[in-house]
PDB file of C-alpha atoms and ligand atoms in Angstrom:
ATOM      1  CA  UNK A 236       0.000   0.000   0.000  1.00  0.00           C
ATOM      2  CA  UNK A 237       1.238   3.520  -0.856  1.00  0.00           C
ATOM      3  CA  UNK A 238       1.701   5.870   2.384  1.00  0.00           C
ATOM      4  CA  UNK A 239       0.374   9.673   1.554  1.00  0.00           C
ATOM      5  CA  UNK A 240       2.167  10.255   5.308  1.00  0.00           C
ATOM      6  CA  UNK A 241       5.591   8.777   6.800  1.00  0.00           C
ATOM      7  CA  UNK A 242       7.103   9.981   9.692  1.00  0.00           C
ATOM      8  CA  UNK A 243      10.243   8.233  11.004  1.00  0.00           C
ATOM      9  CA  UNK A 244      11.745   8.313  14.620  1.00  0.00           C
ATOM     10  CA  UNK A 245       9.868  12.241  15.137  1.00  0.00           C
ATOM     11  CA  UNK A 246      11.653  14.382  18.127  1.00  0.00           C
ATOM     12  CA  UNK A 247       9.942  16.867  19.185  1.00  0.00           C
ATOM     13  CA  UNK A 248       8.969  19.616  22.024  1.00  0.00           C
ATOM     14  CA  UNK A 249       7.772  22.889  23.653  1.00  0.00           C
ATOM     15  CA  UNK A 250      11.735  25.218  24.409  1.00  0.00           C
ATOM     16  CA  UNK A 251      13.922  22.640  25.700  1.00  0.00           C
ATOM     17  CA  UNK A 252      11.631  19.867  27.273  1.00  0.00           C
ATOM     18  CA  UNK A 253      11.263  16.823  24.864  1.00  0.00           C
ATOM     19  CA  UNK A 254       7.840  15.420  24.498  1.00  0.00           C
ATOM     20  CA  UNK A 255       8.137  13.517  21.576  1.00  0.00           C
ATOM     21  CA  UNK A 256      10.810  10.559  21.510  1.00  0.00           C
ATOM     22  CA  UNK A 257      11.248   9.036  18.043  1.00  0.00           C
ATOM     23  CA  UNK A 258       7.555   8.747  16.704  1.00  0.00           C
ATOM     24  CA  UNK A 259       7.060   6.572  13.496  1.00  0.00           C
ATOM     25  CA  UNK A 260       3.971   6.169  12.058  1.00  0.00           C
ATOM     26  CA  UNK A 261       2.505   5.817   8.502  1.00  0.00           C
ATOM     27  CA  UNK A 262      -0.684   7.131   7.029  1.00  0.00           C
ATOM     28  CA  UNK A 263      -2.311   4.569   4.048  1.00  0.00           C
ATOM     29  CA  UNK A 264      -3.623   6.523   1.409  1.00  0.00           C
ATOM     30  CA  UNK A 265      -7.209   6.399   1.285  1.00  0.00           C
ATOM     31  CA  UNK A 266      -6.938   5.414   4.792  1.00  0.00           C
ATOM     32  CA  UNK A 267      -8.333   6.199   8.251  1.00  0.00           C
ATOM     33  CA  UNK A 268      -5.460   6.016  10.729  1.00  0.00           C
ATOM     34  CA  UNK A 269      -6.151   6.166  14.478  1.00  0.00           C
ATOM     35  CA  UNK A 270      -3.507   7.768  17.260  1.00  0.00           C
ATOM     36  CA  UNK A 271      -4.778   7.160  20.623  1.00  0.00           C
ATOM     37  CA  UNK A 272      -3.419   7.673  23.714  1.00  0.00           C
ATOM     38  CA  UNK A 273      -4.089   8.940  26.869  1.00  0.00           C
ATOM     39  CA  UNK A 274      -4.511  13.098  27.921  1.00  0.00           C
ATOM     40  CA  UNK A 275      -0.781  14.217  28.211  1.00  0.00           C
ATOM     41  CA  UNK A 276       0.858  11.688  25.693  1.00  0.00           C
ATOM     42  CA  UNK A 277       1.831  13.626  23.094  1.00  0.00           C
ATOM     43  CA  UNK A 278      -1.072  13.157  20.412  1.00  0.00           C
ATOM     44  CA  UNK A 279      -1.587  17.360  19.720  1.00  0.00           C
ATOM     45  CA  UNK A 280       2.014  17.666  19.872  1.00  0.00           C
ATOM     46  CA  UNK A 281       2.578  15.013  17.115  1.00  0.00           C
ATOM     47  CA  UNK A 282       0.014  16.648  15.065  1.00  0.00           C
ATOM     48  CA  UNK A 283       1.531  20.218  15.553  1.00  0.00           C
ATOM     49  CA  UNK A 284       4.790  18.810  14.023  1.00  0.00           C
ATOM     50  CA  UNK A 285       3.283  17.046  11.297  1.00  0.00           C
ATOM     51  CA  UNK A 286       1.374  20.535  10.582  1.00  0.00           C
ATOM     52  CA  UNK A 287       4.590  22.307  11.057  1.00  0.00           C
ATOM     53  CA  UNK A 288       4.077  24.819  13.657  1.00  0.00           C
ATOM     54  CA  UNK A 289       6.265  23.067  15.486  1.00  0.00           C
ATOM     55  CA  UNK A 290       9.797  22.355  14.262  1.00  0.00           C
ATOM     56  CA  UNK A 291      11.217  19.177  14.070  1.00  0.00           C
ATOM     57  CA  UNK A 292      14.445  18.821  16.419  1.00  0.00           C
ATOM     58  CA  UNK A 293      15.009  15.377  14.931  1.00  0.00           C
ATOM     59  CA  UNK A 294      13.428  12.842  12.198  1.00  0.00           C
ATOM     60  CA  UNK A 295      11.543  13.368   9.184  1.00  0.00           C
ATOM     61  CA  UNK A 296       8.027  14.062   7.953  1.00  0.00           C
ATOM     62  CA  UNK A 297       7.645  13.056   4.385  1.00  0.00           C
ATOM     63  CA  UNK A 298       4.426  13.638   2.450  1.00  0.00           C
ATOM     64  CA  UNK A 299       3.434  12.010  -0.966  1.00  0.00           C
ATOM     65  CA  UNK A 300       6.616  11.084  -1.675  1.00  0.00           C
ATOM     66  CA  UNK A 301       8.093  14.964  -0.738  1.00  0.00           C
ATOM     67  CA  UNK A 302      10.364  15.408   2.627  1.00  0.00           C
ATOM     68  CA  UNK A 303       8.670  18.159   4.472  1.00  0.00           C
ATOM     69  CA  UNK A 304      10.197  18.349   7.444  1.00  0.00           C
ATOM     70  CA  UNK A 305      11.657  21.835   6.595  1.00  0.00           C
ATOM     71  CA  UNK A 306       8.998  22.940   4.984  1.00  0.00           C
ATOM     72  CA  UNK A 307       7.137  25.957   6.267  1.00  0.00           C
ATOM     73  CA  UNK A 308       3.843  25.225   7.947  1.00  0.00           C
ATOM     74  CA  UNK A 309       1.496  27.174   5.309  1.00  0.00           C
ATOM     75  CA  UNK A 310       2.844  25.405   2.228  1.00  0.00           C
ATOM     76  CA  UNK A 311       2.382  22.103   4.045  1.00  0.00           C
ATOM     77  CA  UNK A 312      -1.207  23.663   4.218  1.00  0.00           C
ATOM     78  CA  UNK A 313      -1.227  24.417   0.147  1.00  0.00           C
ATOM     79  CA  UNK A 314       0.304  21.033  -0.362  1.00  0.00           C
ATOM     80  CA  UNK A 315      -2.677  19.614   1.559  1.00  0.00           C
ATOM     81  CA  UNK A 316      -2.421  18.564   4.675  1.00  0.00           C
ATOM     82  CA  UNK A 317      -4.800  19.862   6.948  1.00  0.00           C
ATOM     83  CA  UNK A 318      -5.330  20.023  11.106  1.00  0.00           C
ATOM     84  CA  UNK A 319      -8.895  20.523  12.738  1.00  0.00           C
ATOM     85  CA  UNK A 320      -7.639  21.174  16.058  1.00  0.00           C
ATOM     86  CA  UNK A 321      -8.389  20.165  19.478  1.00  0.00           C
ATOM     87  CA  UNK A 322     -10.693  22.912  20.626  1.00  0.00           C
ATOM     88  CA  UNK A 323     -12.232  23.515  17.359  1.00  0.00           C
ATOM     89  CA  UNK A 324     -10.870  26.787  16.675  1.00  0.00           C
ATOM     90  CA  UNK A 325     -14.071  28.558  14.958  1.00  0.00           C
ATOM     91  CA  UNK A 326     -14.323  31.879  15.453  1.00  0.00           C
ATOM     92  CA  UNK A 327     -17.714  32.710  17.412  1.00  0.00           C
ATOM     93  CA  UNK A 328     -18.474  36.035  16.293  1.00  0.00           C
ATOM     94  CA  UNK A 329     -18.565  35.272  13.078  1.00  0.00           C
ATOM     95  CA  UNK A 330     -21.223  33.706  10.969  1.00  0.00           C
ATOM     96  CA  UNK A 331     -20.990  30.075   9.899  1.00  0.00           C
ATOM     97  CA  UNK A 332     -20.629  31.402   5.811  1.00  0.00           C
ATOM     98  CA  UNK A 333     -17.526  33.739   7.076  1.00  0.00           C
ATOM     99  CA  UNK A 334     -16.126  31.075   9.118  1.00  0.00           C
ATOM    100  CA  UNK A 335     -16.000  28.384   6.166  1.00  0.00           C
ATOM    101  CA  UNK A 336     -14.887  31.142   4.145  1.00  0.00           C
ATOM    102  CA  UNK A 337     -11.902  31.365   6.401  1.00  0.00           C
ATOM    103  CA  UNK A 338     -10.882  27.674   5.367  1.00  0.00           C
ATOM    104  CA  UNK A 339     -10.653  28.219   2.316  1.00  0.00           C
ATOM    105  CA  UNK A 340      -7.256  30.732   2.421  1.00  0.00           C
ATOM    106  CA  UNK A 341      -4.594  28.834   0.495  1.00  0.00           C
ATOM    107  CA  UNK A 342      -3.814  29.389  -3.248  1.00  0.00           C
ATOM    108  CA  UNK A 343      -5.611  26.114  -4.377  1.00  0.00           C
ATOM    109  CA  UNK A 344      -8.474  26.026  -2.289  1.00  0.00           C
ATOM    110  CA  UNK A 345      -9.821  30.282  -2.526  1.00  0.00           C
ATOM    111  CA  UNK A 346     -10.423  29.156  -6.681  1.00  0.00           C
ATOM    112  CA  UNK A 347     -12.226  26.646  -5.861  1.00  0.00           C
ATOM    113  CA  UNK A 348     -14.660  28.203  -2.978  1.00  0.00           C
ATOM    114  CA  UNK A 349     -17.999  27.348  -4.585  1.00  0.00           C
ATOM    115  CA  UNK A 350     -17.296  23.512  -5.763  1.00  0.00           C
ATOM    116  CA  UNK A 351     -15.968  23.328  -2.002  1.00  0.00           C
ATOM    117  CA  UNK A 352     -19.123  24.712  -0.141  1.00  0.00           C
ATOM    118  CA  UNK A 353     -21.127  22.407  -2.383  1.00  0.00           C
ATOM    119  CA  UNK A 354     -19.222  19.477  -1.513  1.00  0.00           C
ATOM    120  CA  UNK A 355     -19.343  20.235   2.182  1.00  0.00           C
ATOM    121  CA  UNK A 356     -23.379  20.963   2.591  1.00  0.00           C
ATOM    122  CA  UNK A 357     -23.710  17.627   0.577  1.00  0.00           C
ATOM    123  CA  UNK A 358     -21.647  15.649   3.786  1.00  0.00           C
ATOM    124  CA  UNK A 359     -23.068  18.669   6.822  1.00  0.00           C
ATOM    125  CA  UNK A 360     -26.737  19.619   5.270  1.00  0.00           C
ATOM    126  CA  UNK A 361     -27.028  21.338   9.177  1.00  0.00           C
ATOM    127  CA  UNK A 362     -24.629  24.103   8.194  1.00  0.00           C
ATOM    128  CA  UNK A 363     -26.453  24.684   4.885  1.00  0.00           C
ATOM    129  CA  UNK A 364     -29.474  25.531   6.901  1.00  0.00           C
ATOM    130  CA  UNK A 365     -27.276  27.486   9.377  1.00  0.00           C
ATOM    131  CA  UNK A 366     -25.586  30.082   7.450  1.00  0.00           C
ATOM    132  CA  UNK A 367     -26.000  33.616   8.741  1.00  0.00           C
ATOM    133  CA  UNK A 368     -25.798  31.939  12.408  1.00  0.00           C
ATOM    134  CA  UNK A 369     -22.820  33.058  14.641  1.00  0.00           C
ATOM    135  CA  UNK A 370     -20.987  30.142  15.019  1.00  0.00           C
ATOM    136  CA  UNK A 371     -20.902  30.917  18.595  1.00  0.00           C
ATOM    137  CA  UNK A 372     -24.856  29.946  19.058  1.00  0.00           C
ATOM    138  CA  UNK A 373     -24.430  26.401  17.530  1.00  0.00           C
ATOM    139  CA  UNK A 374     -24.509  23.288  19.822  1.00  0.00           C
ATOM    140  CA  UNK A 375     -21.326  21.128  20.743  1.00  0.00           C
ATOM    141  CA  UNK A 376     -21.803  18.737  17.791  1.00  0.00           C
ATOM    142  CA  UNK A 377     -22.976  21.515  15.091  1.00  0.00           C
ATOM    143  CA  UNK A 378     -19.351  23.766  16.474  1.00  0.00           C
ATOM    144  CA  UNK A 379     -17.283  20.519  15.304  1.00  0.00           C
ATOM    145  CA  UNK A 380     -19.075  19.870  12.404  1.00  0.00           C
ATOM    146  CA  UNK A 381     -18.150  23.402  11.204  1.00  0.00           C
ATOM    147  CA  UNK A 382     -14.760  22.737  12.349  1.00  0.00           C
ATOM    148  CA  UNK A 383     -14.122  19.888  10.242  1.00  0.00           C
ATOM    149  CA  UNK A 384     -16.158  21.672   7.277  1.00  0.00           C
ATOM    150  CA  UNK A 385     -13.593  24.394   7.601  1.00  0.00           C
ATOM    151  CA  UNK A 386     -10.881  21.809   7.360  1.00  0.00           C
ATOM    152  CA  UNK A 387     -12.371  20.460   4.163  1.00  0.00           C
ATOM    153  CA  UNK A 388     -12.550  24.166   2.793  1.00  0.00           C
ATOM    154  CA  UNK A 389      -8.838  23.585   2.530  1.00  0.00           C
ATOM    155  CA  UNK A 390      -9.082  21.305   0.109  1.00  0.00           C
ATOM    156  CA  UNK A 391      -7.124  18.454   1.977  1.00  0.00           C
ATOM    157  CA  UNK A 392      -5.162  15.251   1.012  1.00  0.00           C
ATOM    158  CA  UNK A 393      -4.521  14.963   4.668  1.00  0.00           C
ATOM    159  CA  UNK A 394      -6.914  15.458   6.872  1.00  0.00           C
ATOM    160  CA  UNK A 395      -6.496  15.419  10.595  1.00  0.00           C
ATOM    161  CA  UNK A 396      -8.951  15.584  13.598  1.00  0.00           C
ATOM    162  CA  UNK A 397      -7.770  16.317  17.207  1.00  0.00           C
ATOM    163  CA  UNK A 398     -10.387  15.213  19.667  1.00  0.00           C
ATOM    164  CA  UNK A 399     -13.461  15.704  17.732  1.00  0.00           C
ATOM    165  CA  UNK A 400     -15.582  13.525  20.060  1.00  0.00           C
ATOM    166  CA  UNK A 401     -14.350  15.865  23.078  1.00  0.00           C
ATOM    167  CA  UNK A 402     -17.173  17.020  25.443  1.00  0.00           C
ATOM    168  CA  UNK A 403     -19.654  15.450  23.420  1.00  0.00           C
ATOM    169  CA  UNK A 404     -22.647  13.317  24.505  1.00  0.00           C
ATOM    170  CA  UNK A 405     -22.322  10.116  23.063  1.00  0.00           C
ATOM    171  CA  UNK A 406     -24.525   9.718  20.618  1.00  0.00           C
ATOM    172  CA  UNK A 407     -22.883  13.244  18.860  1.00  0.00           C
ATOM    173  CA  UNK A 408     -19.740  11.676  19.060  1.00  0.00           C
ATOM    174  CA  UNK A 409     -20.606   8.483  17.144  1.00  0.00           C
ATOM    175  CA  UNK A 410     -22.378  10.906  14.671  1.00  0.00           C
ATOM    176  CA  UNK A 411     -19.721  13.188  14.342  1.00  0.00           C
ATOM    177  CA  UNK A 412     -17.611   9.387  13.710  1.00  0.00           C
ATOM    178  CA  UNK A 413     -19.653   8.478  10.807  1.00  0.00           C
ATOM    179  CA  UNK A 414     -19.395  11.679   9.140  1.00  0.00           C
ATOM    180  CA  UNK A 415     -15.474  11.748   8.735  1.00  0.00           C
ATOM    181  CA  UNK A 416     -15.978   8.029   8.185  1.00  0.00           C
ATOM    182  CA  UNK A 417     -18.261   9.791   5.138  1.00  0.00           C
ATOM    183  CA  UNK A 418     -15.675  11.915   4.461  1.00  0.00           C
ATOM    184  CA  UNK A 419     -12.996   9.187   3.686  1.00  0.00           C
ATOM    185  CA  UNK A 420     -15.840   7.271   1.752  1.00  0.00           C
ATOM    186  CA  UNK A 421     -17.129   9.865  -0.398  1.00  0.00           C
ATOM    187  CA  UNK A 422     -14.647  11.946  -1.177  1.00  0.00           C
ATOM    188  CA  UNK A 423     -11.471   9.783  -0.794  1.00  0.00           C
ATOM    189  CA  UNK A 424      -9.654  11.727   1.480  1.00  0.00           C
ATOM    190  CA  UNK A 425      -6.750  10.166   3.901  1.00  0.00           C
ATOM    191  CA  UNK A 426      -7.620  10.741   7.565  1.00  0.00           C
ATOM    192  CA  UNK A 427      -5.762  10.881  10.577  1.00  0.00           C
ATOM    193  CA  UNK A 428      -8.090  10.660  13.963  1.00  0.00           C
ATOM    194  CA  UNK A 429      -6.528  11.499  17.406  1.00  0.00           C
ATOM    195  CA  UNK A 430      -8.890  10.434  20.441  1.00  0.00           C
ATOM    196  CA  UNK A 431      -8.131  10.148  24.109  1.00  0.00           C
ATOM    197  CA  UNK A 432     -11.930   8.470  23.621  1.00  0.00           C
ATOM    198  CA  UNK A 433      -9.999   5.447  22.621  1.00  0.00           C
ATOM    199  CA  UNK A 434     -13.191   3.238  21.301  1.00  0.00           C
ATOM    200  CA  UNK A 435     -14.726   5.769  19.350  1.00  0.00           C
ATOM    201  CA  UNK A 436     -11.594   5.976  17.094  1.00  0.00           C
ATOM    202  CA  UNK A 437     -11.241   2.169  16.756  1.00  0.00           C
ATOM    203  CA  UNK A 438     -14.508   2.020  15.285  1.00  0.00           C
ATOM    204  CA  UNK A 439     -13.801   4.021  12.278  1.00  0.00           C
ATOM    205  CA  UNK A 440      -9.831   3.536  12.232  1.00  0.00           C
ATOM    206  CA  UNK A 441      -8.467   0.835   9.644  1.00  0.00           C
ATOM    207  CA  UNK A 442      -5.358   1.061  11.754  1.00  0.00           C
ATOM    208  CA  UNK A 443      -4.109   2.500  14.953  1.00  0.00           C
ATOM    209  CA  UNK A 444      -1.165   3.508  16.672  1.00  0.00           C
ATOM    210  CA  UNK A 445      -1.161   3.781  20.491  1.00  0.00           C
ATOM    211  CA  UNK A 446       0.854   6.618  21.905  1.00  0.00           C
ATOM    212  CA  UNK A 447       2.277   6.880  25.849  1.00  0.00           C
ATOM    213  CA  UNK A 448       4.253   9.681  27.226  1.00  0.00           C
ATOM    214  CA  UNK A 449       6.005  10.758  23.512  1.00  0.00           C
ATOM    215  CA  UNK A 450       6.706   6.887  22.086  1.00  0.00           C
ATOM    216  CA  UNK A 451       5.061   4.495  20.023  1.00  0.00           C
ATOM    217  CA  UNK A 452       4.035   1.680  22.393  1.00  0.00           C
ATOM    218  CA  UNK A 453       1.609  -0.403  19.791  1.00  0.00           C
ATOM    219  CA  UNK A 454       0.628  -0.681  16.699  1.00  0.00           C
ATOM    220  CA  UNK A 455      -1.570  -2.439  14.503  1.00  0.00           C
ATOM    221  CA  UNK A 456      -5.211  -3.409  12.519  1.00  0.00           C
ATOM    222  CA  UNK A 457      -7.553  -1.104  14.540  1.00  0.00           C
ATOM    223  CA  UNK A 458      -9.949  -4.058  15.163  1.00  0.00           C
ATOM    224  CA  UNK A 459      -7.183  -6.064  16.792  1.00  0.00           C
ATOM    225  CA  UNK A 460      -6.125  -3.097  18.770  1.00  0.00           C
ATOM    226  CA  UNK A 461      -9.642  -2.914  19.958  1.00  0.00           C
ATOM    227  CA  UNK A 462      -9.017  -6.714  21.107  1.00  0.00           C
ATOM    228  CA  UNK A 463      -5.797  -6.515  22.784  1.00  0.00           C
ATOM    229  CA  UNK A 464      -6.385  -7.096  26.606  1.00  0.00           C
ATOM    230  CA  UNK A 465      -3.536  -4.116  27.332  1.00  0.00           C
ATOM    231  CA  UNK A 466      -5.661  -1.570  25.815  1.00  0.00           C
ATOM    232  CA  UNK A 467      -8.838  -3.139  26.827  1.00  0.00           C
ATOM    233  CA  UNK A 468      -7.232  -3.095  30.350  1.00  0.00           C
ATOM    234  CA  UNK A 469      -5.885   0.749  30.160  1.00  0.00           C
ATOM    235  CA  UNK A 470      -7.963   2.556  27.490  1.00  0.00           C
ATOM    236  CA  UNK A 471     -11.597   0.681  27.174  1.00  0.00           C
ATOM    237  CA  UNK A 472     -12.182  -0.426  30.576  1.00  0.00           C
ATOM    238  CA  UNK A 473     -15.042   1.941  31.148  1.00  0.00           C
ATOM    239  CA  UNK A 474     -16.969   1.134  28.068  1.00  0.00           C
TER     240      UNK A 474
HETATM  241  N1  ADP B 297       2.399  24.777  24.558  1.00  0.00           N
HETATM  242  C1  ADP B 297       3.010  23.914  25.387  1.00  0.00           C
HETATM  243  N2  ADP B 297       4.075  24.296  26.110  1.00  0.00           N
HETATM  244  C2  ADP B 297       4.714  23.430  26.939  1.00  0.00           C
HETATM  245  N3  ADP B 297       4.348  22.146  27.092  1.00  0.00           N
HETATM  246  C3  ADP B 297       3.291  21.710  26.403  1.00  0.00           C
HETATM  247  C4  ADP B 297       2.559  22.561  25.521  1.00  0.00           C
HETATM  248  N4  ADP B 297       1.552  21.840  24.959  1.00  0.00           N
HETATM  249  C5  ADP B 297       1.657  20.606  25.490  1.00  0.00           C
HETATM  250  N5  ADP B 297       2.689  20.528  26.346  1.00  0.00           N
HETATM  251  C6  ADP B 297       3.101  19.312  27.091  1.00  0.00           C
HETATM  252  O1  ADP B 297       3.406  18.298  26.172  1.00  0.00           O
HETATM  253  C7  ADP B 297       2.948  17.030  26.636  1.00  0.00           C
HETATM  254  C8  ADP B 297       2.041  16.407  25.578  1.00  0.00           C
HETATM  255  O2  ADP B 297       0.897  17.233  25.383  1.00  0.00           O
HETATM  256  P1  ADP B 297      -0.132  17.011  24.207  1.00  0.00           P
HETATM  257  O3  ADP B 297       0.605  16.782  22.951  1.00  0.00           O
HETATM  258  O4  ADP B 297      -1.066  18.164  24.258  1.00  0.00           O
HETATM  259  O5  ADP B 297      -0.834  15.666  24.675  1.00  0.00           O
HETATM  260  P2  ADP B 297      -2.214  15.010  24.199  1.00  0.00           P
HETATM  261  O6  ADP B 297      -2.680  15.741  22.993  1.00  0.00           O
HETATM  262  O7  ADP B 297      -1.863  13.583  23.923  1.00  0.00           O
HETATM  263  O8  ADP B 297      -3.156  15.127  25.339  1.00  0.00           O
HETATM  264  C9  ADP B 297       2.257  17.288  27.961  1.00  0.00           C
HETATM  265  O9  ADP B 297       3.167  16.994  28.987  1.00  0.00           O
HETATM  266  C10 ADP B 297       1.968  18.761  27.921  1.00  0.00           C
HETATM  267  O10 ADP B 297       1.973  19.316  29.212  1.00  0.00           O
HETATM  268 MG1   MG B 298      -4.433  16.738  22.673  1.00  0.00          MG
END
């Protein structure tokens, strides 16, 4: 299988304090990959890197085929790899329209604005009908649904999704699930999900990588992942 994402043994940290200790993981493309991990492992801080607003102190991030590692973070953006971060990052003041507007920045994606919006009512009809709101007044699950619309404004190869299911009730979360599940199905994009909410990524994930305090621990087929009696034992217990 062809990787759209490899990163190989991935230092990384915030001034002087390591938090990442050799991370290698690979993204399938056409895949969804899962890194999951408990709160304080390392997962934003991966995703940061792979984003590029934070450096690289060691390893190498190479995407479709081109090392990136150097690269600056907004032509990793152009190039198309995308973050919807942890925390959603909408802007509340301004309307739903302005805020999908805002994904849509890079060269590639502002010439392609109204193919985009199309594409994105067609997977979240709820925005459609929600316009001229300020994102500020939509629910939990309607604020991450415009956060990953925003991402797809971008026009991404890559997408990735920090904590979507965070401080959602669980039936959101599992609908919020099936919709980047949608996402990978209809419009072939390669996904990278990062959950503390360990199950709710190994239901979608093809494949999963298990993260503890900045390394690697496990690895494999989500659906044996979901089976292994370590992460059943640490991660799943409650569910
Ligand atoms: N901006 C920051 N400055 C300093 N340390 C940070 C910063 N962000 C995260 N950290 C530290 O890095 C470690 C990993 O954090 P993070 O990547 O956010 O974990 P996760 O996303 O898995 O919960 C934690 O010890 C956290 O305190
Ligand atoms: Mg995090």
């Amino acid at each position: 299988m062809e990787s759209i994402l490899e990163i190989d043994n991935l230092h990384t940290g915030y001034g002087k304090i390591p938090v990442l200790w050799g991370v290698s993981l690979r993204v399938e493309k056409g895949s969804i990959t899962a890194l999951i991990g408990s709160n304080g492992a390392g997962k934003t801080t991966t995703l940061r890197a792979i984003v590029g607003v934070l450096p690289t102190w060691k390893g190498r991030i190479v995407f479709m085929g081109e090392d990136v590692t150097k690269t600056p973070s907004y032509l990793r953006v152009e190039k198309g790899i995308v973050l919807v971060p942890e925390g959603r990052g909408i802007f509340p003041q301004m309307t739903v329209y302005e805020n999908l507007l805002m994904g849509a920045f890079n060269r590639r994606a502002r010439s392609k604005i109204g193919d985009s919006l199309e594409r994105v009512f067609n997977i979240f009809p709820r925005l459609k009908e929600r316009l001229n709101q300020k994102a500020g007044t939509l629910s939990g699950g309607e604020q991450q649904m415009l956060a990953i619309a925003r991402g797809l404004m971008a026009l991404p190869k890559l997408l990735m999704v920090d904590e979507a299911s965070l401080g959602l009730a669980p039936k959101l979360a599992i609908e919020i699930m099936e919709l980047i599940k949608r996402i990978r199905e209809e419009e072939g994009i390669s996904i990278l999900v990062v959950e503390q909410n360990v199950h709710y990524a190994l239901n979608i994930a093809d494949y999963a990588y298990v993260l503890e305090t900045g390394r690697i621990r496990m690895e494999g087929p989500a659906n044996e992942i979901a089976k292994n009696p370590e992460i059943i034992r640490a991660y799943l217990g409650m569910h």
